[in-house]
mmCIF file of C-alpha atoms in Angstrom:
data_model
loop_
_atom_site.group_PDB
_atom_site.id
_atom_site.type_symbol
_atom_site.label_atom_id
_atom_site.label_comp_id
_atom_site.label_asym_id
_atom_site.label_seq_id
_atom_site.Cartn_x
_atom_site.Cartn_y
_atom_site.Cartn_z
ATOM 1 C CA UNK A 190 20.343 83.937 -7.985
ATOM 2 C CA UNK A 191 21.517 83.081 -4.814
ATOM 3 C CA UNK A 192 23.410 85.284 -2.322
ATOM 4 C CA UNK A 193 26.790 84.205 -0.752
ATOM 5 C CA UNK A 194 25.752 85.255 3.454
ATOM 6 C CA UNK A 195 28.916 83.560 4.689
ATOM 7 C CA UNK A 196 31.103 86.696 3.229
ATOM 8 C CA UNK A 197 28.631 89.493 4.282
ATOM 9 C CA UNK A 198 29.842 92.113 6.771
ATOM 10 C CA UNK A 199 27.082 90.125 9.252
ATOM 11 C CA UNK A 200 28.661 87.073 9.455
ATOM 12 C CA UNK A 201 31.962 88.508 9.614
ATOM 13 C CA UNK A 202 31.680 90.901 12.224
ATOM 14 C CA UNK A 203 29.662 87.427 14.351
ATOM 15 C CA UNK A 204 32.543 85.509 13.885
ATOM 16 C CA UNK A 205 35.432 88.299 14.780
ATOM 17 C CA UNK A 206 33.434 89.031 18.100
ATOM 18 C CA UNK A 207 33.131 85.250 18.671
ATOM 19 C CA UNK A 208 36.723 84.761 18.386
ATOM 20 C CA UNK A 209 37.823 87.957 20.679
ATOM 21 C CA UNK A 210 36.005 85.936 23.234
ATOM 22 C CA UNK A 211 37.166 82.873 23.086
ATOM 23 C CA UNK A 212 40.649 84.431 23.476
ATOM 24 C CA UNK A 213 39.648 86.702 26.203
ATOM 25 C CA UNK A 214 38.227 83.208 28.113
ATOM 26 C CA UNK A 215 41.511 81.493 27.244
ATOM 27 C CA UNK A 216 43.718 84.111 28.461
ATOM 28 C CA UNK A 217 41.714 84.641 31.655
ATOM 29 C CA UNK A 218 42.061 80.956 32.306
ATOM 30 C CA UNK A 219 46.143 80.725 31.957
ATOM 31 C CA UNK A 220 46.285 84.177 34.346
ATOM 32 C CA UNK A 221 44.172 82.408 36.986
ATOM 33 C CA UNK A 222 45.950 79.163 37.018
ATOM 34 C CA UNK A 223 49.615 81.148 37.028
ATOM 35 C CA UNK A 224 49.216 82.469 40.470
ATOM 36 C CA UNK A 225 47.956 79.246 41.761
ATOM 37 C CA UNK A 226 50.426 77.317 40.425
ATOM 38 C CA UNK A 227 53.012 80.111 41.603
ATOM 39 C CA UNK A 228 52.056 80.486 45.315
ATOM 40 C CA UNK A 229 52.104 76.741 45.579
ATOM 41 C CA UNK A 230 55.738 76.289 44.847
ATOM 42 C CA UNK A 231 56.218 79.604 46.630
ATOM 43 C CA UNK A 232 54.824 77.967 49.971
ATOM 44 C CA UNK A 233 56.557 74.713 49.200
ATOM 45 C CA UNK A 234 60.183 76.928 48.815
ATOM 46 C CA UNK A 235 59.469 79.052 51.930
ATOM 47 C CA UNK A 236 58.365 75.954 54.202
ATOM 48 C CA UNK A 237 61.197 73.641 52.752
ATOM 49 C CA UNK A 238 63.661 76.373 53.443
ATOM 50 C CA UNK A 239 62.315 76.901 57.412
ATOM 51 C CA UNK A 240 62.442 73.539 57.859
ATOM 52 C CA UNK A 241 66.500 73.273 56.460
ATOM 53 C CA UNK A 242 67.097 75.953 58.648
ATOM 54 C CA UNK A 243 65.642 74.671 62.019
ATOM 55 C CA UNK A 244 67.168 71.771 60.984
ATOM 56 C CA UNK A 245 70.946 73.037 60.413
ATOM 57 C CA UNK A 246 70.490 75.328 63.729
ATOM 58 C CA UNK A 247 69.672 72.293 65.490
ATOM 59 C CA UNK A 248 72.930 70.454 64.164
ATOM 60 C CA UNK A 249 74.836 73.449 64.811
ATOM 61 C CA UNK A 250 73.717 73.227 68.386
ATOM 62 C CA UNK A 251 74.004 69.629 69.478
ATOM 63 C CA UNK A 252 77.717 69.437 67.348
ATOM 64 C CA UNK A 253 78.850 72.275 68.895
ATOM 65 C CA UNK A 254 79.358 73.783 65.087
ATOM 66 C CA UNK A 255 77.592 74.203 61.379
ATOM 67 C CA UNK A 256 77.473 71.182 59.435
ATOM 68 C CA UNK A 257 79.290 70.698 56.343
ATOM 69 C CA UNK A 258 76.642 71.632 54.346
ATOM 70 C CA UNK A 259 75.933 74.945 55.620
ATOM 71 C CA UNK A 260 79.716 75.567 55.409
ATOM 72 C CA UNK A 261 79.162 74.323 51.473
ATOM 73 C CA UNK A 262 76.668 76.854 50.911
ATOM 74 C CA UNK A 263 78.543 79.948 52.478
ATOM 75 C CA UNK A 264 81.298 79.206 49.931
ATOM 76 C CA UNK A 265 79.012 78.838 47.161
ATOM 77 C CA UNK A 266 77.273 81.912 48.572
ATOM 78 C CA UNK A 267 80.503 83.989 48.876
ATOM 79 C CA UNK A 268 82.652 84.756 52.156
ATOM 80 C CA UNK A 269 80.649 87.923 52.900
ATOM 81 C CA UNK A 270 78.778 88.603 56.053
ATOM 82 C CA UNK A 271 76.560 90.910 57.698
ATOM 83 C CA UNK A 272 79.309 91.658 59.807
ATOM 84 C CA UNK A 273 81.391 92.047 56.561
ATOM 85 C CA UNK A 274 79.109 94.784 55.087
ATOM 86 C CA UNK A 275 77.732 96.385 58.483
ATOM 87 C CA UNK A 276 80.212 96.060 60.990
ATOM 88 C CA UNK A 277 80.454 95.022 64.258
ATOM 89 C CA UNK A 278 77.237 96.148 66.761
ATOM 90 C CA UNK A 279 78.074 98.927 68.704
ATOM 91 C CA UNK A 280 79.371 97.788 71.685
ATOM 92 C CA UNK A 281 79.383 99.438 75.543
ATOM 93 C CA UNK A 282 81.703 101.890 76.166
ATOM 94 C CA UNK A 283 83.663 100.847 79.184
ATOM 95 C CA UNK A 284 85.117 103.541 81.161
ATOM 96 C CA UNK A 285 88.658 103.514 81.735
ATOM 97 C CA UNK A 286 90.215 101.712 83.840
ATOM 98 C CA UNK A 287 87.892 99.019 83.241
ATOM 99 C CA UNK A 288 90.144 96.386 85.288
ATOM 100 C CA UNK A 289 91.867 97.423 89.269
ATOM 101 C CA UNK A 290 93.595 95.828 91.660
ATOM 102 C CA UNK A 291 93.047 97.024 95.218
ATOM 103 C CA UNK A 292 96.669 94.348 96.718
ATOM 104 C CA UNK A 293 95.200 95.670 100.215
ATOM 105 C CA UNK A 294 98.193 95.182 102.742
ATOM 106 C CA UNK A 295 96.939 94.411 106.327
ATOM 107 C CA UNK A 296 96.368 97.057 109.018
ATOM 108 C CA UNK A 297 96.266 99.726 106.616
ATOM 109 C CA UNK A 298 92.745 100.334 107.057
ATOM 110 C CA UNK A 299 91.488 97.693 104.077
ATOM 111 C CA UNK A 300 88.360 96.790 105.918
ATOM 112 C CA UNK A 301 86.888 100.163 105.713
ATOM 113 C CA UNK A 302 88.126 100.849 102.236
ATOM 114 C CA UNK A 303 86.303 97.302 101.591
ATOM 115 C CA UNK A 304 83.215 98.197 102.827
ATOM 116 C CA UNK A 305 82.744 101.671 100.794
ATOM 117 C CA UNK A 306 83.803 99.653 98.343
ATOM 118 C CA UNK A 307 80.663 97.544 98.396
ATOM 119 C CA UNK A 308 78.083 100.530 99.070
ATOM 120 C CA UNK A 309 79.834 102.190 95.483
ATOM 121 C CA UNK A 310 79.909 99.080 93.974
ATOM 122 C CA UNK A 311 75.815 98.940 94.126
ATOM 123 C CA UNK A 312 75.889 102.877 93.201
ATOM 124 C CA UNK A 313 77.967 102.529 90.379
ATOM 125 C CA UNK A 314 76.774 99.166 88.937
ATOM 126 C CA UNK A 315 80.879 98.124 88.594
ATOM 127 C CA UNK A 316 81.679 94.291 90.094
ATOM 128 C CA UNK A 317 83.749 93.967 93.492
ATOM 129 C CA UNK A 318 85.265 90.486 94.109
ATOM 130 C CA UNK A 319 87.023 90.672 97.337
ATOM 131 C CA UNK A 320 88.662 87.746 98.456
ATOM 132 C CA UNK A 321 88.100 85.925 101.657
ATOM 133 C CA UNK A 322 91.424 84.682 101.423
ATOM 134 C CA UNK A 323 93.969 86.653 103.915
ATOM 135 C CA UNK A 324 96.941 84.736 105.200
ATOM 136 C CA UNK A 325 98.004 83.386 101.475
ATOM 137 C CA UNK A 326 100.150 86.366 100.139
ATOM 138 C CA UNK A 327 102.751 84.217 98.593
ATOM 139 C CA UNK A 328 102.145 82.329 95.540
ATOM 140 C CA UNK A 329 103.735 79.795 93.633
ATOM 141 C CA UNK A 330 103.804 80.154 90.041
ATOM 142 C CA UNK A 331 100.925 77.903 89.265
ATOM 143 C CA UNK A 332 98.573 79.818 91.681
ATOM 144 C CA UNK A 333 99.875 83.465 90.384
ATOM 145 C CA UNK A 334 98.997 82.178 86.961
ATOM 146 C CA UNK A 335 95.432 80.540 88.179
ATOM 147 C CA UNK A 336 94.655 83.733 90.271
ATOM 148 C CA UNK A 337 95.351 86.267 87.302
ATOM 149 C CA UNK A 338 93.197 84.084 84.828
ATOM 150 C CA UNK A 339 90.747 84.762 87.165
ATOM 151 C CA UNK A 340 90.865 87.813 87.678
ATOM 152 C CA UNK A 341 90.852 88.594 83.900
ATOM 153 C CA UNK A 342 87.516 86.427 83.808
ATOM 154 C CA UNK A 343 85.763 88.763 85.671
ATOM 155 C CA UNK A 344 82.837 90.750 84.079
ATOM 156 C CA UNK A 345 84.356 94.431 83.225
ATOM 157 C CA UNK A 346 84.625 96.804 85.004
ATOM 158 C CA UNK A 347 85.608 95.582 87.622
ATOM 159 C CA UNK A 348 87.422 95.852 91.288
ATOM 160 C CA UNK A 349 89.206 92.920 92.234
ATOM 161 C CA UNK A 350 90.195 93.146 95.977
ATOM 162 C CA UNK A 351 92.722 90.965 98.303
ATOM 163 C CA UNK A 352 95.574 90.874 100.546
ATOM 164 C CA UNK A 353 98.307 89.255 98.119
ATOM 165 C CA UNK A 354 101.814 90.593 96.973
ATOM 166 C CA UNK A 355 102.019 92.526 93.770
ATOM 167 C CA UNK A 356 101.392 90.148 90.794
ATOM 168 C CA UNK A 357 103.298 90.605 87.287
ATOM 169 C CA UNK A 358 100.415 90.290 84.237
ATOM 170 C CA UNK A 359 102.813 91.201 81.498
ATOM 171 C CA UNK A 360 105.065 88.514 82.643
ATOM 172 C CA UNK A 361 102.747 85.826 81.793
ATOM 173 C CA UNK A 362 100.746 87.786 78.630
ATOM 174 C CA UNK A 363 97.686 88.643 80.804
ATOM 175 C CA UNK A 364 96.866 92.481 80.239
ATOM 176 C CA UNK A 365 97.907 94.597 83.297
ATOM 177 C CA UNK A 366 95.314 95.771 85.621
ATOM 178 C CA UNK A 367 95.409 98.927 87.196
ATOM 179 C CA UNK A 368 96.760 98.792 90.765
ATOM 180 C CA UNK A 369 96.198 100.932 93.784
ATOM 181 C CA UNK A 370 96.668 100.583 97.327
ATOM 182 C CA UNK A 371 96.568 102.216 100.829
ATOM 183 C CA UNK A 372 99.368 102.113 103.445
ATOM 184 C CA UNK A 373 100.567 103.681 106.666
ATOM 185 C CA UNK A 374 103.357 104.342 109.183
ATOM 186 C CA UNK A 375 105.128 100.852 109.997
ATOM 187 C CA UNK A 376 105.264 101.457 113.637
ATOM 188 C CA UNK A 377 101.223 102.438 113.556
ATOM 189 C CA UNK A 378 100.491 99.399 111.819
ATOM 190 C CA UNK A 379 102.972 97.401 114.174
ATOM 191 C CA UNK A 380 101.067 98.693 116.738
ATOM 192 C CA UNK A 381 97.434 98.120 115.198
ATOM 193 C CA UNK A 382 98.633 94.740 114.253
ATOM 194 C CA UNK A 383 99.760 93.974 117.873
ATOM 195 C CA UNK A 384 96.472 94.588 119.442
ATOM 196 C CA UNK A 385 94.474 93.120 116.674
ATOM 197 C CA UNK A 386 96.123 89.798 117.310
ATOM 198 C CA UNK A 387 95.231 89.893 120.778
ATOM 199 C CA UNK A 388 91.651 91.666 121.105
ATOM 200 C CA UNK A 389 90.381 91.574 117.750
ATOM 201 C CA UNK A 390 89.006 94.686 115.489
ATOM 202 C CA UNK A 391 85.853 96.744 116.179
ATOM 203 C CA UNK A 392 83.609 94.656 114.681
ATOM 204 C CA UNK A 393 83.860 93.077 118.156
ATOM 205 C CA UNK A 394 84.198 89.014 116.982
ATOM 206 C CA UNK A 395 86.260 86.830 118.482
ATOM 207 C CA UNK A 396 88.328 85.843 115.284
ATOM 208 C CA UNK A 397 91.141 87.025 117.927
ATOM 209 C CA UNK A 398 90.631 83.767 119.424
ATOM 210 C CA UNK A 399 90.724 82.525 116.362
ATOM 211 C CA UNK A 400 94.257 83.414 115.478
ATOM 212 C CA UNK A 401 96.141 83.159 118.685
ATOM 213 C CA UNK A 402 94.012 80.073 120.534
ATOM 214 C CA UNK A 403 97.140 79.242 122.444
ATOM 215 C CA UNK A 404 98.012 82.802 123.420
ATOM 216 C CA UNK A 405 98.063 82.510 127.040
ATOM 217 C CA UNK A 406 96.252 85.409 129.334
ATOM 218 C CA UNK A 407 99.717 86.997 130.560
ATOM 219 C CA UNK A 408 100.974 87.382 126.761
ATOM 220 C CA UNK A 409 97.297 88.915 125.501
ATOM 221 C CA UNK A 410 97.438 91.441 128.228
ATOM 222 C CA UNK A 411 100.938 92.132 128.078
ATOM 223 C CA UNK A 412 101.713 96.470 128.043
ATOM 224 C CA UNK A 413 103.449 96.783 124.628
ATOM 225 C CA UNK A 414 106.254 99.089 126.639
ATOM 226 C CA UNK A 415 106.957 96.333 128.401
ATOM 227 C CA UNK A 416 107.311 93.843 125.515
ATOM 228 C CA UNK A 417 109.465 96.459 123.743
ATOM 229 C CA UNK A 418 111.541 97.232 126.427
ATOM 230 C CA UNK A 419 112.003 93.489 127.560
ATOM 231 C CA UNK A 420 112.999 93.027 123.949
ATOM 232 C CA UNK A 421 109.868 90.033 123.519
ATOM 233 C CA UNK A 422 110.105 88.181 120.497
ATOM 234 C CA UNK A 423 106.815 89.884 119.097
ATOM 235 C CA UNK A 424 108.445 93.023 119.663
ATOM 236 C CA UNK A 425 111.757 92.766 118.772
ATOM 237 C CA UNK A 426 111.427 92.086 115.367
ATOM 238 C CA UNK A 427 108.117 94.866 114.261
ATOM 239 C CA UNK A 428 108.511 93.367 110.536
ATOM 240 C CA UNK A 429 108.994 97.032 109.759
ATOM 241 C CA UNK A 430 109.657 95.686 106.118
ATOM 242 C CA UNK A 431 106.073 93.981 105.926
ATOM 243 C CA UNK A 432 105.082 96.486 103.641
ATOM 244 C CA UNK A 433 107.621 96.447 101.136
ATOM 245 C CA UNK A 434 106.613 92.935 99.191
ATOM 246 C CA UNK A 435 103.221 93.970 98.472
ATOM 247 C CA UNK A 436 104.694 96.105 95.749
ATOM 248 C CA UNK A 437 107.573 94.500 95.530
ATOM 249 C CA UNK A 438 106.176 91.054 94.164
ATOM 250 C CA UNK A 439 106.361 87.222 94.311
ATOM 251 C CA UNK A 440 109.857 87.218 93.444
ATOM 252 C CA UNK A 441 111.752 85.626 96.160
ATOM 253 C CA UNK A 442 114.077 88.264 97.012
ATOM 254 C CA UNK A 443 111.257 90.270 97.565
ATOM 255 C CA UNK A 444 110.770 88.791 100.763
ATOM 256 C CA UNK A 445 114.655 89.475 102.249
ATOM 257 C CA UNK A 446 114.991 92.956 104.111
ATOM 258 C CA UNK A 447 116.786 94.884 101.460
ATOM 259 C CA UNK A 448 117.731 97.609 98.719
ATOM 260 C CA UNK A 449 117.090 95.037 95.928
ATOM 261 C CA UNK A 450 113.404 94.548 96.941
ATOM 262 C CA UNK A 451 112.956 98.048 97.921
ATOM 263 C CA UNK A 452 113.440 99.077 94.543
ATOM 264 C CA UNK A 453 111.915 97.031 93.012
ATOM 265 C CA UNK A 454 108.946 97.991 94.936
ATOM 266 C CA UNK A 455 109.870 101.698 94.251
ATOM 267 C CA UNK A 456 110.023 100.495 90.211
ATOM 268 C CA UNK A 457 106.737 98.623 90.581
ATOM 269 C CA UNK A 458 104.821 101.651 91.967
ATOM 270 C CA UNK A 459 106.287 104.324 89.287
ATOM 271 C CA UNK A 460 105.089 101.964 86.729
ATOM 272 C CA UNK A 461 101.715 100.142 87.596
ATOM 273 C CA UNK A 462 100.255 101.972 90.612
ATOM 274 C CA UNK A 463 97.640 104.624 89.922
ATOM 275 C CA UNK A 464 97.644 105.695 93.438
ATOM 276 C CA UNK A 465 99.549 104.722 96.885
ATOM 277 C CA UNK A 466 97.454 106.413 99.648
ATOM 278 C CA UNK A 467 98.889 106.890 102.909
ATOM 279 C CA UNK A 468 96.153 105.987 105.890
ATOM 280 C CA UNK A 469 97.058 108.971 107.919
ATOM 281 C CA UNK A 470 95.505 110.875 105.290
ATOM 282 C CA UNK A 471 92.543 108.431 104.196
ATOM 283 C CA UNK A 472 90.177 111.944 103.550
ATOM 284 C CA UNK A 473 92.392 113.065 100.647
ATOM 285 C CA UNK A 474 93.482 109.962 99.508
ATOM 286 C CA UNK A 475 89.706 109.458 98.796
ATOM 287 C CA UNK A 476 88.802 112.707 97.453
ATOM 288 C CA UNK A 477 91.913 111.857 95.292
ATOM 289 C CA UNK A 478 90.297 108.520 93.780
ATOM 290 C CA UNK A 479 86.796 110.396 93.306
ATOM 291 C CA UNK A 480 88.986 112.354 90.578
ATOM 292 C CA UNK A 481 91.034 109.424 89.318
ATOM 293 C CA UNK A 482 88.616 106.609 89.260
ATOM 294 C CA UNK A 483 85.191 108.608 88.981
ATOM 295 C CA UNK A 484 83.188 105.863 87.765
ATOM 296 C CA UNK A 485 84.233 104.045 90.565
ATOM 297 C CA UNK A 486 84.661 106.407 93.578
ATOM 298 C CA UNK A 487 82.169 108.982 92.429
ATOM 299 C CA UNK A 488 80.440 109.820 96.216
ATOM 300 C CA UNK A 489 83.398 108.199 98.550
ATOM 301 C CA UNK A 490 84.164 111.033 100.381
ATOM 302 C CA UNK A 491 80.133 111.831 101.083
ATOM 303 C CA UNK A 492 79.891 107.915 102.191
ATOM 304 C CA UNK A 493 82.575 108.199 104.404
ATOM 305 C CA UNK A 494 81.311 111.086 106.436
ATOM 306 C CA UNK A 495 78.017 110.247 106.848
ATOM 307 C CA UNK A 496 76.989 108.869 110.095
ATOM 308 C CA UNK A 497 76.224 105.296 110.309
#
């Protein structure tokens, strides 16, 4: 009688064990060839997306704007941004004022004030642009408009600095600096005025020469008593009113002698001047701007005193 081995618990227990293998081999094999197969396209995606990018930034660049098909895919993508989730970065905190207007009227002791000006402008890390323009007060519309776009331009804060009649922002939609200005006594700045045009300031050039190359030797070294009293041209007429169109403005009638121009002036002052300083009293006109403008005058006064 023969036995039937293929159903003993032998065999069987050969052929389950057999089996678990072969299922453990196939099953290792289709893990390991997963993750090769999956970094493959992985790299593929990653590089063909770097290179679309460096692409599109370098279209963006040379057209001066995204191509279409970036624009394309921020629709598909939705209109949100970073900016649209996060905000805006934080940006500097500018002091206020950020923007002034030093309309410096001549012989009021401008130079000076100029030249603190540039030792606190190093201090303080603000920009001074002071113009070398000085015999140009007047300005036709074209060059007010041109000047104040200019000014505006300039990298905040900032002190913009030159001799020039009051100019009107608003008027044009430019936003409104902050003014201030220094002057003095008409008849001291007559006088300063008089012997600046004939020897010159203390900086000891010869710009005097300059500006009066036909004066003749009897006019430069004429006694001011004697060209008041012998009612001279020069000193019949001080231009006592010089003053008043600096704050008055570029309107015409602002430069006619006058109650319309003086208040205007007045008006102009009351509503766009921080400070009017009176030379006379240039100590406390600068311990006043330490207070008002400290980010810009912080140390005047000390500056001023010191020697050299």
């Amino acid at each position: 009688m023969m036995k039937n081995f293929s159903s003993s618990p032998l065999h069987t227990n050969n052929q389950t064990s057999n089996h678990i293998k072969e299922r453990n081999n196939r099953k290792y094999n289709l893990l390991s060839a997963v993750p090769l197969r999956f970094s493959l396209r992985g790299y593929g995606f990653c590089m063909a997306t770097l290179f679309f990018f460096c692409f599109g930034s370098l279209f963006y660049q040379l057209n001066g704007g995204p191509p279409k098909i970036l624009l394309d895919i921020r629709q598909y993508l939705g209109e949100s941004t970073y900016l649209d989730d996060h905000g805006p970065p934080a940006s500097r905190v500018l002091p206020f004022p950020s923007q002034v207007v030093y309309n410096r009227v001549g012989k009021c002791g401008s130079r000076t004030v100029v030249i603190l000006l540039r030792l606190l402008a190093e201090k303080h890390q603000f920009n001074l642009v002071s113009s070398d323009i000085h015999n140009k007060t007047r300005l036709t519309k074209h060059e007010q408009v041109d000047l104040m776009k200019n000014i505006s331009n300039i990298p905040q804060p900032f002190l913009y600095t030159r001799h020039v009649h009051f100019l009107n922002f608003t008027r044009f939609r430019i936003e409104q600096p902050v003014y201030i200005n220094i002057i003095r006594d008409p008849i001291n700045r007559f006088l300063s005025n008089y012997f600046f045009r004939r020897f010159g300031d203390w900086r000891g050039e010869q710009n005097h020469l300059i500006r009066t190359p036909g004066m003749k030797d009897d006019e430069r070294y004429l006694d001011i008593n004697v060209c008041i009293l012998e009612n001279y041209p020069e000193c019949s007429n001080p231009r006592v009113f010089y003053i008043i169109p600096y704050f008055c403005g570029q309107h015409p009638q602002c430069r006619e002698p006058g109650a319309w121009a003086l208040e205007r002036a007045k008006q102009n002052v009351l509503e766009n001047y921080l400070l009017v300083g009176i030379l006379e009293e240039l100590e406390d006109v600068l311990l006043l701007l330490e207070r008002l403008l400290p980010h810009y005058f912080t140390g005047v006064l000390n500056i001023y005193k010191s020697p050299g």
